[in-house]
mmCIF file of C-alpha atoms in Angstrom:
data_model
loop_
_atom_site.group_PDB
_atom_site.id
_atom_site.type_symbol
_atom_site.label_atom_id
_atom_site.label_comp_id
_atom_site.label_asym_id
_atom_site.label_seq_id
_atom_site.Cartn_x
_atom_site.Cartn_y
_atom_site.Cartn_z
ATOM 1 C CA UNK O 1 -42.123 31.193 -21.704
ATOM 2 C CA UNK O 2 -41.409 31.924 -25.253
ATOM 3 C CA UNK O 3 -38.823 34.367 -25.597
ATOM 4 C CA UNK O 4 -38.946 34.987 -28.962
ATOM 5 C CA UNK O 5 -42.818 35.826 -28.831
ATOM 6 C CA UNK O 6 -41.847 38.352 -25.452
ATOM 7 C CA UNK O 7 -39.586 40.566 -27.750
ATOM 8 C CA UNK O 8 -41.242 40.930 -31.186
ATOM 9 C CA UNK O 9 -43.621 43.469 -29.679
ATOM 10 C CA UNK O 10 -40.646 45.762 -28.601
ATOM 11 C CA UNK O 11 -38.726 45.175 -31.122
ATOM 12 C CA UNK O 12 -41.384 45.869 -34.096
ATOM 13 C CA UNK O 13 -42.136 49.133 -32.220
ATOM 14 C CA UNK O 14 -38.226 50.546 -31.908
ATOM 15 C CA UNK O 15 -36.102 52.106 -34.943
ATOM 16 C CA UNK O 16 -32.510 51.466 -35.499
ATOM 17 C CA UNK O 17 -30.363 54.784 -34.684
ATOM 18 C CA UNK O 18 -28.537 55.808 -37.608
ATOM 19 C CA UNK O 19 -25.143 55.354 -36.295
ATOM 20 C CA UNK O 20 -25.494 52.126 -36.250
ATOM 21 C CA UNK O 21 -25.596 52.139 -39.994
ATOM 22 C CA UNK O 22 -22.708 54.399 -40.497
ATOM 23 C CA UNK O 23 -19.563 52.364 -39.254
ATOM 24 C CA UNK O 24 -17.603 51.377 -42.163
ATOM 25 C CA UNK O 25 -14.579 52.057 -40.541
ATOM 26 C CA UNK O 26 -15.425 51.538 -37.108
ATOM 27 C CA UNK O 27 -13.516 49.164 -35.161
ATOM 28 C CA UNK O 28 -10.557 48.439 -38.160
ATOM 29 C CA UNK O 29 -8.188 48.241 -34.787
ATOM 30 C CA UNK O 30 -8.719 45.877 -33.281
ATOM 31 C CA UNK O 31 -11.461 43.895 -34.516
ATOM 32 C CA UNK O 32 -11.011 43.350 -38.285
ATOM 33 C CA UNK O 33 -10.883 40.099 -39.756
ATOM 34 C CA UNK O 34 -12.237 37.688 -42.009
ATOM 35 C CA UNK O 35 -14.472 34.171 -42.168
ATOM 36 C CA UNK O 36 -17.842 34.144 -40.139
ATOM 37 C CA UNK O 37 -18.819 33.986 -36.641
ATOM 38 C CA UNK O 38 -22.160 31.253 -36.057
ATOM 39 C CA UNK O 39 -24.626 33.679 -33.701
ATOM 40 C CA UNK O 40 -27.595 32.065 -31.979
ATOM 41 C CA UNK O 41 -31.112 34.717 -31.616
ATOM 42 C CA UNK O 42 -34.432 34.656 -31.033
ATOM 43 C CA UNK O 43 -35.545 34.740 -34.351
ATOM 44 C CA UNK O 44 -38.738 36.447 -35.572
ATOM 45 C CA UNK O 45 -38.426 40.446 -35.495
ATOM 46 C CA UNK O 46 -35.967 40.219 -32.896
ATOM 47 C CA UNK O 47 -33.819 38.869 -35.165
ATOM 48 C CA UNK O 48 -34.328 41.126 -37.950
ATOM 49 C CA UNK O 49 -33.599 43.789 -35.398
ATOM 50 C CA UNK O 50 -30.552 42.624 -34.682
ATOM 51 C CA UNK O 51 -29.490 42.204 -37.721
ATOM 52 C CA UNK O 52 -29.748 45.525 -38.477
ATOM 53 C CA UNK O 53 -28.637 46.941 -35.365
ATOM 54 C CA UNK O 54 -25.173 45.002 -34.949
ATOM 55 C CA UNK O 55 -24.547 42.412 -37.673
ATOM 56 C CA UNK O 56 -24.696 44.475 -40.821
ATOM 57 C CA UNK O 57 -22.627 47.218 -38.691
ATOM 58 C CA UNK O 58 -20.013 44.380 -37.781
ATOM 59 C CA UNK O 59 -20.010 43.140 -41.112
ATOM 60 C CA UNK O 60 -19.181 46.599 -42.452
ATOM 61 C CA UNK O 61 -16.787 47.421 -39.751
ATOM 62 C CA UNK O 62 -14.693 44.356 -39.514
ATOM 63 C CA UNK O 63 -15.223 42.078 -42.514
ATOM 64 C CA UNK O 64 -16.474 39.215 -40.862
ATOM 65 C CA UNK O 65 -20.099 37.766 -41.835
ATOM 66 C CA UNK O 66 -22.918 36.940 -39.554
ATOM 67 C CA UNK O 67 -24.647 33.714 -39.805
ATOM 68 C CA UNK O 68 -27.433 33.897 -37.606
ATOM 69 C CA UNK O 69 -29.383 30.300 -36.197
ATOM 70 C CA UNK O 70 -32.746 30.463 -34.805
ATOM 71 C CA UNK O 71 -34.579 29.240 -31.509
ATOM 72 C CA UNK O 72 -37.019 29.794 -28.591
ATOM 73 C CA UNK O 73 -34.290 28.592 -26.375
ATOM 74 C CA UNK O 74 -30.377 27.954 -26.748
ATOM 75 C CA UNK O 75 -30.159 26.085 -23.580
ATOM 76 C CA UNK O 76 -30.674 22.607 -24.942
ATOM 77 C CA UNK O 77 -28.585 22.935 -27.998
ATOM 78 C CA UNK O 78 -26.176 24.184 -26.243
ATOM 79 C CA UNK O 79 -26.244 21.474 -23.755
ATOM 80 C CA UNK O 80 -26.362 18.871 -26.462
ATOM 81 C CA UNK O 81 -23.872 19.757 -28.564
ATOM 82 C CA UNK O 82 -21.758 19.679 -25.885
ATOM 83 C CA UNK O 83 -22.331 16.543 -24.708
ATOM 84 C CA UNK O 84 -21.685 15.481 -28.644
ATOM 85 C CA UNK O 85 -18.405 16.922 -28.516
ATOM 86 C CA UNK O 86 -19.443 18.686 -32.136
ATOM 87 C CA UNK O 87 -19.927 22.105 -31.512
ATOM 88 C CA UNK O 88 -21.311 24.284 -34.400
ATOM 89 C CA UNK O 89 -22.392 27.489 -32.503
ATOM 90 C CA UNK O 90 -19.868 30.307 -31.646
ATOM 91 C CA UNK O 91 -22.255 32.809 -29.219
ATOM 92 C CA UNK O 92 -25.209 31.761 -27.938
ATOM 93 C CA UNK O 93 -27.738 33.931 -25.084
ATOM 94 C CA UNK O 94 -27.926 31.837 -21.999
ATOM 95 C CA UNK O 95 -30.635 32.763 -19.388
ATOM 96 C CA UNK O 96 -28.628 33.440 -16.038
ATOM 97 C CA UNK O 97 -30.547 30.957 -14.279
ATOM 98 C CA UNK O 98 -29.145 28.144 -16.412
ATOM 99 C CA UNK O 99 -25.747 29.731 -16.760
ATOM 100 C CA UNK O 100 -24.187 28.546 -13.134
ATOM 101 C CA UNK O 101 -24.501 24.715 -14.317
ATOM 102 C CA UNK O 102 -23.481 24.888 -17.461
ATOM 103 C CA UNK O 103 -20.474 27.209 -16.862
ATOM 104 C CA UNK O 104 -19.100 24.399 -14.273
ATOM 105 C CA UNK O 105 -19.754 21.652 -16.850
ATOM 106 C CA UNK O 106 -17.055 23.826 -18.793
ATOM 107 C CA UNK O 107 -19.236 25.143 -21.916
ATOM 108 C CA UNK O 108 -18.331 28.226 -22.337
ATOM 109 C CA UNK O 109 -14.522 30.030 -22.710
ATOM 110 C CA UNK O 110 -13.774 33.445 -21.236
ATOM 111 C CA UNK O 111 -14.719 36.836 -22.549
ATOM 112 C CA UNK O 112 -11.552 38.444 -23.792
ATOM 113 C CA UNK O 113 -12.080 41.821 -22.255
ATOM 114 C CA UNK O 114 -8.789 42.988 -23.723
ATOM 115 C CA UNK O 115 -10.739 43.496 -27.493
ATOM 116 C CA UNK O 116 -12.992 45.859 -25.519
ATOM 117 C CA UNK O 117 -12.611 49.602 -26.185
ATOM 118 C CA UNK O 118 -12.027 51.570 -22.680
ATOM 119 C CA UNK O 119 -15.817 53.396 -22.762
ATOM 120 C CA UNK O 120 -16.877 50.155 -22.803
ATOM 121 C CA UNK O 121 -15.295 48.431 -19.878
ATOM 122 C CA UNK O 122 -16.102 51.754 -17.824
ATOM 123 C CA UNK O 123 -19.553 51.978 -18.458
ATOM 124 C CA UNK O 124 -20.411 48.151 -17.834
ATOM 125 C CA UNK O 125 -20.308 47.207 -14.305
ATOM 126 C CA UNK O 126 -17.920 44.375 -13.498
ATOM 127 C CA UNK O 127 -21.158 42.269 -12.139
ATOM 128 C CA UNK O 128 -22.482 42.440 -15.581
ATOM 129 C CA UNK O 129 -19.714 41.206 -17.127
ATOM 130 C CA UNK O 130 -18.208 37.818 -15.335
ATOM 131 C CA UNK O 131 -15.222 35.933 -16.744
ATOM 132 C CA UNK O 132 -17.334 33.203 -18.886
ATOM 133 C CA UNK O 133 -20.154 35.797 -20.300
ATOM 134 C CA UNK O 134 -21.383 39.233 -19.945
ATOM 135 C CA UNK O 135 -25.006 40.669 -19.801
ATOM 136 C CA UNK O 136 -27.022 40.777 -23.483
ATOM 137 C CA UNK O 137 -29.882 42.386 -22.071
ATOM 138 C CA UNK O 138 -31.857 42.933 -19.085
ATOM 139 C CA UNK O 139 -35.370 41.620 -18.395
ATOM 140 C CA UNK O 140 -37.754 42.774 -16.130
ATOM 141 C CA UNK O 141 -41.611 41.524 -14.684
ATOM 142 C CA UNK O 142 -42.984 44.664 -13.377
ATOM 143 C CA UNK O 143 -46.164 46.378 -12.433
ATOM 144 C CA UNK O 144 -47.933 48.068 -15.305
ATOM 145 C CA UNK O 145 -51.370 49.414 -15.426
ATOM 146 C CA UNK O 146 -54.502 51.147 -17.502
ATOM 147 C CA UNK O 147 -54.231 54.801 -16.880
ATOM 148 C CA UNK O 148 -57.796 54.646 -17.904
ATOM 149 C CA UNK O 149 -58.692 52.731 -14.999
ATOM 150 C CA UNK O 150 -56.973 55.093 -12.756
ATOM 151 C CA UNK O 151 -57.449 58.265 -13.591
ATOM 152 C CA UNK O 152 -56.057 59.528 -10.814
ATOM 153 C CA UNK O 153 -52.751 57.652 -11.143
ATOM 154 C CA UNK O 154 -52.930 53.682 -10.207
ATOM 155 C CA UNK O 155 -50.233 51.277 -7.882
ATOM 156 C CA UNK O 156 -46.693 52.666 -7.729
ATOM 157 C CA UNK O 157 -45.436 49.505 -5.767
ATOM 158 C CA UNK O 158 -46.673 45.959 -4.901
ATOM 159 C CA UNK O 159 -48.705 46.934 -1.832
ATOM 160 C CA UNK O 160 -50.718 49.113 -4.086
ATOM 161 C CA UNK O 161 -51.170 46.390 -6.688
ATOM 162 C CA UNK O 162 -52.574 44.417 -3.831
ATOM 163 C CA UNK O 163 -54.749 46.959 -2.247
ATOM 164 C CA UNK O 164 -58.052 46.473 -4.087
ATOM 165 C CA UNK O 165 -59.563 49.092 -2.457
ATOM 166 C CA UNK O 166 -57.884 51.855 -3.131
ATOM 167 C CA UNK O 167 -57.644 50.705 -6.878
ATOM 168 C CA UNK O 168 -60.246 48.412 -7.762
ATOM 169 C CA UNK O 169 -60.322 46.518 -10.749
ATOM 170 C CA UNK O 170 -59.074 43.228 -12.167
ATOM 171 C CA UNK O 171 -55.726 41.799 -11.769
ATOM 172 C CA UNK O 172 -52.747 39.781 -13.666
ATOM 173 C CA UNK O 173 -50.044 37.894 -13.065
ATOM 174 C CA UNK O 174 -47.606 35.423 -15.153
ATOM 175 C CA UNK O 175 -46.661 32.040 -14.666
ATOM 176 C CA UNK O 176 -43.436 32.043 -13.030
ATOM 177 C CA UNK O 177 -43.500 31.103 -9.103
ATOM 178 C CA UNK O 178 -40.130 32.742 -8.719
ATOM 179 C CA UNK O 179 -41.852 36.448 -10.062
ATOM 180 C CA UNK O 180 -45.042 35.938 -8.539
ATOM 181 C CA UNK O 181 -43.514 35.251 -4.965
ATOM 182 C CA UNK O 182 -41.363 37.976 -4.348
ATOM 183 C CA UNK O 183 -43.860 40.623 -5.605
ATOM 184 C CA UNK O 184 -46.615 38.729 -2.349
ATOM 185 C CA UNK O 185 -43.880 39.166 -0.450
ATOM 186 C CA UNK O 186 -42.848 42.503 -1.142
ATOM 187 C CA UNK O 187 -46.860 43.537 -0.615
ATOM 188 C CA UNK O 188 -46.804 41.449 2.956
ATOM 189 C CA UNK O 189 -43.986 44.139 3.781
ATOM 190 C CA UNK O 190 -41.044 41.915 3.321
ATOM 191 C CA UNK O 191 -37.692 44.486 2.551
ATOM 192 C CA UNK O 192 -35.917 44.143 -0.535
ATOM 193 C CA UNK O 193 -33.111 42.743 0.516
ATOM 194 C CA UNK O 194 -34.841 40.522 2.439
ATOM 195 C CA UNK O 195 -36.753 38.922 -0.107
ATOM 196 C CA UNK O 196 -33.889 35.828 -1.628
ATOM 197 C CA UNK O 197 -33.447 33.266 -0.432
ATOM 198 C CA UNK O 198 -36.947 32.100 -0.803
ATOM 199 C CA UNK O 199 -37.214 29.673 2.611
ATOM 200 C CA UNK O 200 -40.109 28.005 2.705
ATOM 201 C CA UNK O 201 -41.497 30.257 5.338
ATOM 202 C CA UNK O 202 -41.549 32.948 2.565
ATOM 203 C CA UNK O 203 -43.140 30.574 0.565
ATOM 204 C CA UNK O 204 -46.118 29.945 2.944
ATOM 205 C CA UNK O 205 -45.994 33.506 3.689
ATOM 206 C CA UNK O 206 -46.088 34.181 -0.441
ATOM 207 C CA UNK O 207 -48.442 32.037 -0.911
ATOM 208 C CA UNK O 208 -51.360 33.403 1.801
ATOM 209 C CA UNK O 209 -50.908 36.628 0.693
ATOM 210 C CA UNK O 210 -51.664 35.390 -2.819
ATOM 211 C CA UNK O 211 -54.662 34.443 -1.857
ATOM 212 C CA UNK O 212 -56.086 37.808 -1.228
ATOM 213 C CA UNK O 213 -56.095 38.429 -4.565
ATOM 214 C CA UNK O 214 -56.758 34.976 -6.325
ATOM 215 C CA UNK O 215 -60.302 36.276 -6.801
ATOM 216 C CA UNK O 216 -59.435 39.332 -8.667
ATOM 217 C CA UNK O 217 -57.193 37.587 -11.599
ATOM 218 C CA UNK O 218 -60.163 36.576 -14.389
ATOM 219 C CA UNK O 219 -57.162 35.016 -16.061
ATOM 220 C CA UNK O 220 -53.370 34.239 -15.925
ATOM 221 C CA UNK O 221 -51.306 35.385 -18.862
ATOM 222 C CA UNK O 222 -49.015 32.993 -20.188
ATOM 223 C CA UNK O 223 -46.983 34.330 -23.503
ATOM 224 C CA UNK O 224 -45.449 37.744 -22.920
ATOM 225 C CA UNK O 225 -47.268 39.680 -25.498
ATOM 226 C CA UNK O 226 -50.733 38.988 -23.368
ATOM 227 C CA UNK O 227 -50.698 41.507 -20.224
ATOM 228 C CA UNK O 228 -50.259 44.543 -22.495
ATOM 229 C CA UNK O 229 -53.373 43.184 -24.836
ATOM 230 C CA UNK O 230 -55.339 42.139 -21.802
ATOM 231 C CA UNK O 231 -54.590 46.100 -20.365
ATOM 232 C CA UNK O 232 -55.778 47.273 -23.893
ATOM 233 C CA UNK O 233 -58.652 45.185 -23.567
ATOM 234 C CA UNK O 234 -59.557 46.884 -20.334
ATOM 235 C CA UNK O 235 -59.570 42.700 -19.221
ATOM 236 C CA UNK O 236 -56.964 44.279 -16.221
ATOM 237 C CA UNK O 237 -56.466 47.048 -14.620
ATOM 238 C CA UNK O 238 -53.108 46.646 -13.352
ATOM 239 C CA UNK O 239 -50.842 43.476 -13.747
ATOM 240 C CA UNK O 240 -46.863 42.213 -13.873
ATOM 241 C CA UNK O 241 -45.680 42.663 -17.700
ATOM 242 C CA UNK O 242 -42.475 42.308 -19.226
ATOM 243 C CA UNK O 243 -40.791 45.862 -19.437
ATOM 244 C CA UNK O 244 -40.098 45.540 -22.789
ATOM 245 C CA UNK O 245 -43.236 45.065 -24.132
ATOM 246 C CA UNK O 246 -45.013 48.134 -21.697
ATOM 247 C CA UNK O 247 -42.450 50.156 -23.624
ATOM 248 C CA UNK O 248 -42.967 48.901 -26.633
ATOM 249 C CA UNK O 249 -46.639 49.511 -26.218
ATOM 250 C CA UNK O 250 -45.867 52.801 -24.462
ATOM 251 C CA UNK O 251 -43.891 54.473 -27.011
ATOM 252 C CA UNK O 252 -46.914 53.574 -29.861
ATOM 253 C CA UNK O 253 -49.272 55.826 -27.508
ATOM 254 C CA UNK O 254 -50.659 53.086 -25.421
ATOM 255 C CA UNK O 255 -52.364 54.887 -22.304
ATOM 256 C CA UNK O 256 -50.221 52.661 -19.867
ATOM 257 C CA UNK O 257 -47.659 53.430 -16.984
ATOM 258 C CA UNK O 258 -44.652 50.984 -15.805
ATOM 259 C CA UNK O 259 -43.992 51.004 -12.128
ATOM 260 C CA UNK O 260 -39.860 50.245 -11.355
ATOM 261 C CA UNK O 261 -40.397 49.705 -8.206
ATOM 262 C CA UNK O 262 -40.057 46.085 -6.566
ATOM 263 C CA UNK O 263 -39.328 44.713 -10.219
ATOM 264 C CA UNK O 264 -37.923 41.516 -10.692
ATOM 265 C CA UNK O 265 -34.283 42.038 -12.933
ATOM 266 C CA UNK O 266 -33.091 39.190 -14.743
ATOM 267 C CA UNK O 267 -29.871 38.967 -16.954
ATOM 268 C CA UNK O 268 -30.001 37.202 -20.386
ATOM 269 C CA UNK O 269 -26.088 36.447 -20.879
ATOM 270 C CA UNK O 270 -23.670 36.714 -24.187
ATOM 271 C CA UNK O 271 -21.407 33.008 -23.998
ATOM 272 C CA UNK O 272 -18.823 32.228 -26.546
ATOM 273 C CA UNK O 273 -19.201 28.443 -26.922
ATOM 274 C CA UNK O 274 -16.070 25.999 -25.998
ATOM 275 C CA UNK O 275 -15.000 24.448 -29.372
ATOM 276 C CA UNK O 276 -17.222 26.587 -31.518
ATOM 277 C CA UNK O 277 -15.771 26.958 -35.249
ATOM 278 C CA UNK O 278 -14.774 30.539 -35.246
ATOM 279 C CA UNK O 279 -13.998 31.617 -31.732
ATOM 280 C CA UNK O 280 -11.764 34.909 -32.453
ATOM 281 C CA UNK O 281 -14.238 36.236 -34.765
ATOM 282 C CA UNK O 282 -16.726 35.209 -31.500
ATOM 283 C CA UNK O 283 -14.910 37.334 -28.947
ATOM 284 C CA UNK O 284 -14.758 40.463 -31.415
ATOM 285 C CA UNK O 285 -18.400 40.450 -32.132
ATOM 286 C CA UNK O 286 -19.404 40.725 -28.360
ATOM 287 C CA UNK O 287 -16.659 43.324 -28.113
ATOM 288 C CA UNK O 288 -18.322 45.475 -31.021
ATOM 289 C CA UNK O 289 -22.078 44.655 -29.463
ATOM 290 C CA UNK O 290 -20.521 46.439 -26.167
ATOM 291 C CA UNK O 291 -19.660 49.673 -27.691
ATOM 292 C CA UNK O 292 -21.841 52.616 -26.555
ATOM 293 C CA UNK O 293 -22.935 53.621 -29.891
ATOM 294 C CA UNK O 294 -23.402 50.038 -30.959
ATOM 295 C CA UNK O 295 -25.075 49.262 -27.963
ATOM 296 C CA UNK O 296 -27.535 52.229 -28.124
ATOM 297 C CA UNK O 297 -28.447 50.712 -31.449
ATOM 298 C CA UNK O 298 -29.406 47.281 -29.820
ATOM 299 C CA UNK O 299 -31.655 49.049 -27.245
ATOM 300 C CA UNK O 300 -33.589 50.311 -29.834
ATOM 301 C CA UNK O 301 -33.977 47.234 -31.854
ATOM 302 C CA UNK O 302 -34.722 44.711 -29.449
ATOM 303 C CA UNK O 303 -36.213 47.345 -27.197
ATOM 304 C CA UNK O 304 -34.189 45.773 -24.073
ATOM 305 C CA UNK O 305 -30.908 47.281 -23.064
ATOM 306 C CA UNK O 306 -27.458 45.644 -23.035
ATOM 307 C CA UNK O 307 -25.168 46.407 -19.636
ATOM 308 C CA UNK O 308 -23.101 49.744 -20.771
ATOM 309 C CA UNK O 309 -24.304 52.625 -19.472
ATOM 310 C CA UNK O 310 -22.604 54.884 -21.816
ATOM 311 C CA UNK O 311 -25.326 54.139 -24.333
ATOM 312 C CA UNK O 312 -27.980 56.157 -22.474
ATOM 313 C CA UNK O 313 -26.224 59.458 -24.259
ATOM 314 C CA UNK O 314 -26.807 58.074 -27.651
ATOM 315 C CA UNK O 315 -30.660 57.197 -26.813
ATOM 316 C CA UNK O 316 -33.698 59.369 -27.499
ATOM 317 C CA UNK O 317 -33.937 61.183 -24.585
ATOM 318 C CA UNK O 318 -38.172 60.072 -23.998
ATOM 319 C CA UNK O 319 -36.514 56.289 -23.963
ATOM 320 C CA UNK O 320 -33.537 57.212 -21.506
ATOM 321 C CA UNK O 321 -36.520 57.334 -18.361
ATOM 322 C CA UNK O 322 -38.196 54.032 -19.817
ATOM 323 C CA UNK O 323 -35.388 51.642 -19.290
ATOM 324 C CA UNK O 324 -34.215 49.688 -16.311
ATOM 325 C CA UNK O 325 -30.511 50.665 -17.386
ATOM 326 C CA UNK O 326 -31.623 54.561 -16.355
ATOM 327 C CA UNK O 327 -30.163 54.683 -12.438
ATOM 328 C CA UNK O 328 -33.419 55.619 -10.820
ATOM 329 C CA UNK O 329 -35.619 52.480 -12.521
ATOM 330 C CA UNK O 330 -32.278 50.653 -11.522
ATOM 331 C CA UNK O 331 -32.056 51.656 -7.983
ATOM 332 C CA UNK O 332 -35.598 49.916 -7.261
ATOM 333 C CA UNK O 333 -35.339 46.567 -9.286
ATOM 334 C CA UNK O 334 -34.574 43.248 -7.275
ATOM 335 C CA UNK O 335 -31.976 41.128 -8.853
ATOM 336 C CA UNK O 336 -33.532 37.463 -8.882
ATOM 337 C CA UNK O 337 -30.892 35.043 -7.439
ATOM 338 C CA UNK O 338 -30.300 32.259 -9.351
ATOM 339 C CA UNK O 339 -27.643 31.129 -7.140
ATOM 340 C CA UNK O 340 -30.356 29.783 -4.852
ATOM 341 C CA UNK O 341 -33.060 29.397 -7.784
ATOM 342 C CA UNK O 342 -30.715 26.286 -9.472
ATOM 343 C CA UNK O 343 -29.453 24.701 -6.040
ATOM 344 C CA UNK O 344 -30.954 21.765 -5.031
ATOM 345 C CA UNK O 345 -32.821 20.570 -1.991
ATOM 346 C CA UNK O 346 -32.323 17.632 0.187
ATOM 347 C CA UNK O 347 -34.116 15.612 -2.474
ATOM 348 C CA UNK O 348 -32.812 16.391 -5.118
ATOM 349 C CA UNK O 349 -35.162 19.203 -6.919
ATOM 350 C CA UNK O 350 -33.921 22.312 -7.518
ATOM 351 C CA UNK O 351 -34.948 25.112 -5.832
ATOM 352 C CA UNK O 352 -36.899 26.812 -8.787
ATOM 353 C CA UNK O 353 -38.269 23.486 -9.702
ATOM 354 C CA UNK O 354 -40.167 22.954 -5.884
ATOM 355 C CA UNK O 355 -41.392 26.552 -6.324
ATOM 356 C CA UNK O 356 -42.662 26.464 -9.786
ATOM 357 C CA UNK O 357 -44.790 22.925 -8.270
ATOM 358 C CA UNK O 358 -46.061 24.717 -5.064
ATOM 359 C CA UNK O 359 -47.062 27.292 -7.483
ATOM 360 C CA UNK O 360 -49.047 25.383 -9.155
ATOM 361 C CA UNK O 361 -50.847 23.430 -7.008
ATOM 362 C CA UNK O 362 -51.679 26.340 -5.190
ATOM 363 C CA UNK O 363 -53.321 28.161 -8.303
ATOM 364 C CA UNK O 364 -55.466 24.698 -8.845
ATOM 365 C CA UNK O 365 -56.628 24.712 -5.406
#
């Protein structure tokens, strides 16, 4: 999936809070310097929101320019630069899926928690923020669905979404096996915490009670901007959809509601890059992007919420309920684990790779 194309719809819909424009002296402390730091993003409006949110603050704060380079994915440059021993990136986003393997090849150096302000380190939970990289955002593939088709309120979980009969209408789903899975499974009646590892008993399992729907999907949406037009379109009733763009969509009027429940959560991480030009300036940067008020400006921008909680003050409180950060849309996501997703099986494939093929052959069947 494009990531880029997933976040321009939240982003373009979100404002930039005012404090984040305000910060000339913020941060003098312990994070003012000089030079550049290299920054990897999206690009598009996600960049743009970004800028605006945390670069031009940093800039102002600290005296150290941004220079921002653009991709779909960092993953590969990364990975090749690496290998090329020429480094030219200081902070890149690595998909937690990817992270594990690239962490033990030795690409990343650890995040110096010591530039962090207190606030910060209390209200970001130590899973979200791991010696070689801490959390950028969150992403979730949840239920969302046309209030228009249920007038009477639609699925709140993934049995409903499967139950046609009780609300009838067209379905969606994305192209990722390890999403579409554990929502079957979780609509079988397979417990949360039950759900990872995926053995391949869950997979047959998964994959049956997939078929009870296969009927009802007119078409499988591919690019993350599509379930929220295909909803608009009245094309489904209900589907999975990225959380940011529901929002997004959401907070423009859109007559949609998310469902929290049985989402799958997965963490997009900051890295500072091993050998990258200006690694000081690197480590302050994700230090400043951490601070509540900072962060709070990054939720609005990109429209998907870094790790620290204490940003949820600093929010507009019709936002605080929409966003998987908020402790009761928290307390019914499932984290995916990409532990087991990126191990490999007697033959050699990884995990997420055999999935992603069963997947597949099962939807050409």
């Amino acid at each position: 999936m494009n990531r880029r194309t997933l976040l321009q719809f939240a982003a373009a819909a979100m404002s930039i809070p005012a404090v984040a424009r305000s910060t000339a002296a913020f941060a003098k402390d312990k994070l003012s310097g000089s030079g550049e730091v290299v920054v990897f993003s999206y690009g598009g409006t996600y960049t743009k929101a970004l800028r605006k949110a945390v670069f031009e603050p940093f800039t102002q704060a600290t005296g150290i320019s941004v220079v921002d380079v653009v991709a779909d994915f960092a993953e590969p440059q990364v990975r090749a630069m690496s290998e090329a021993g020429r480094v030219d990136w200081d902070v890149a986003m690595i998909d937690a899926q990817n992270y594990p393997a690239m962490d033990q090849a030795g690409m990343f150096l650890p995040i110096d928690y010591g530039l962090w302000d207190d606030e910060a380190l209390k209200g970001t939970s130590q899973d979200a923020r791991i010696k070689d990289a801490v959390v950028a955002f969150r992403s979730v593939t949840m239920i969302a669905y046309d209030q228009r088709a249920f007038r009477k309120g639609g699925p709140n979980d993934w049995q409903g979404f499967w139950d046609l009969k009780a609300f009838p209408g067209p379905r969606g789903l994305g192209p990722n096996a390890r999403h579409n899975l554990v929502f079957a499974l979780q609509a079988d009646g397979v417990a949360k915490s039950e759900l990872w590892p995926l053995t391949d008993d869950k997979i047959e399992r998964a994959l049956k009670k997939l078929d009870q729907i296969k009927s009802q999907i007119p078409k499988w949406w591919v690019a993350g901007g599509e379930p929220v037009t295909l909803l608009m379109n009245r094309e489904y009733a209900a589907t999975s959809c990225p959380d940011g763009r529901a929002i997004g969509a959401i907070r423009q009027a859109a007559p949609l509601r998310i469902v929290w429940d049985g989402g799958n959560l997965n963490y997009i991480y900051w890295t500072v890059l091993k050998g990258g030009p200006n690694s000081s300036n690197a480590q302050k940067l994700i230090a400043f992007v951490n601070r509540a008020e900072i962060a709070a400006a990054y939720t609005m921008g990109v429209g998907y919420p870094g790790p620290n909680t204490n940003q949820l003050k600093f929010l507009p409180p019709d936002l605080v309920p929409n966003l998987s950060l908020y402790e009761e849309n928290a307390s019914k996501l499932v984290l995916q684990d990409n532990a087991w997703l990126v191990a490999k099986r007697p033959d050699g494939k990884t995990n997420i790779d055999y999935i992603q093929e069963r997947w597949l052959a099962w939807r050409s069947s």
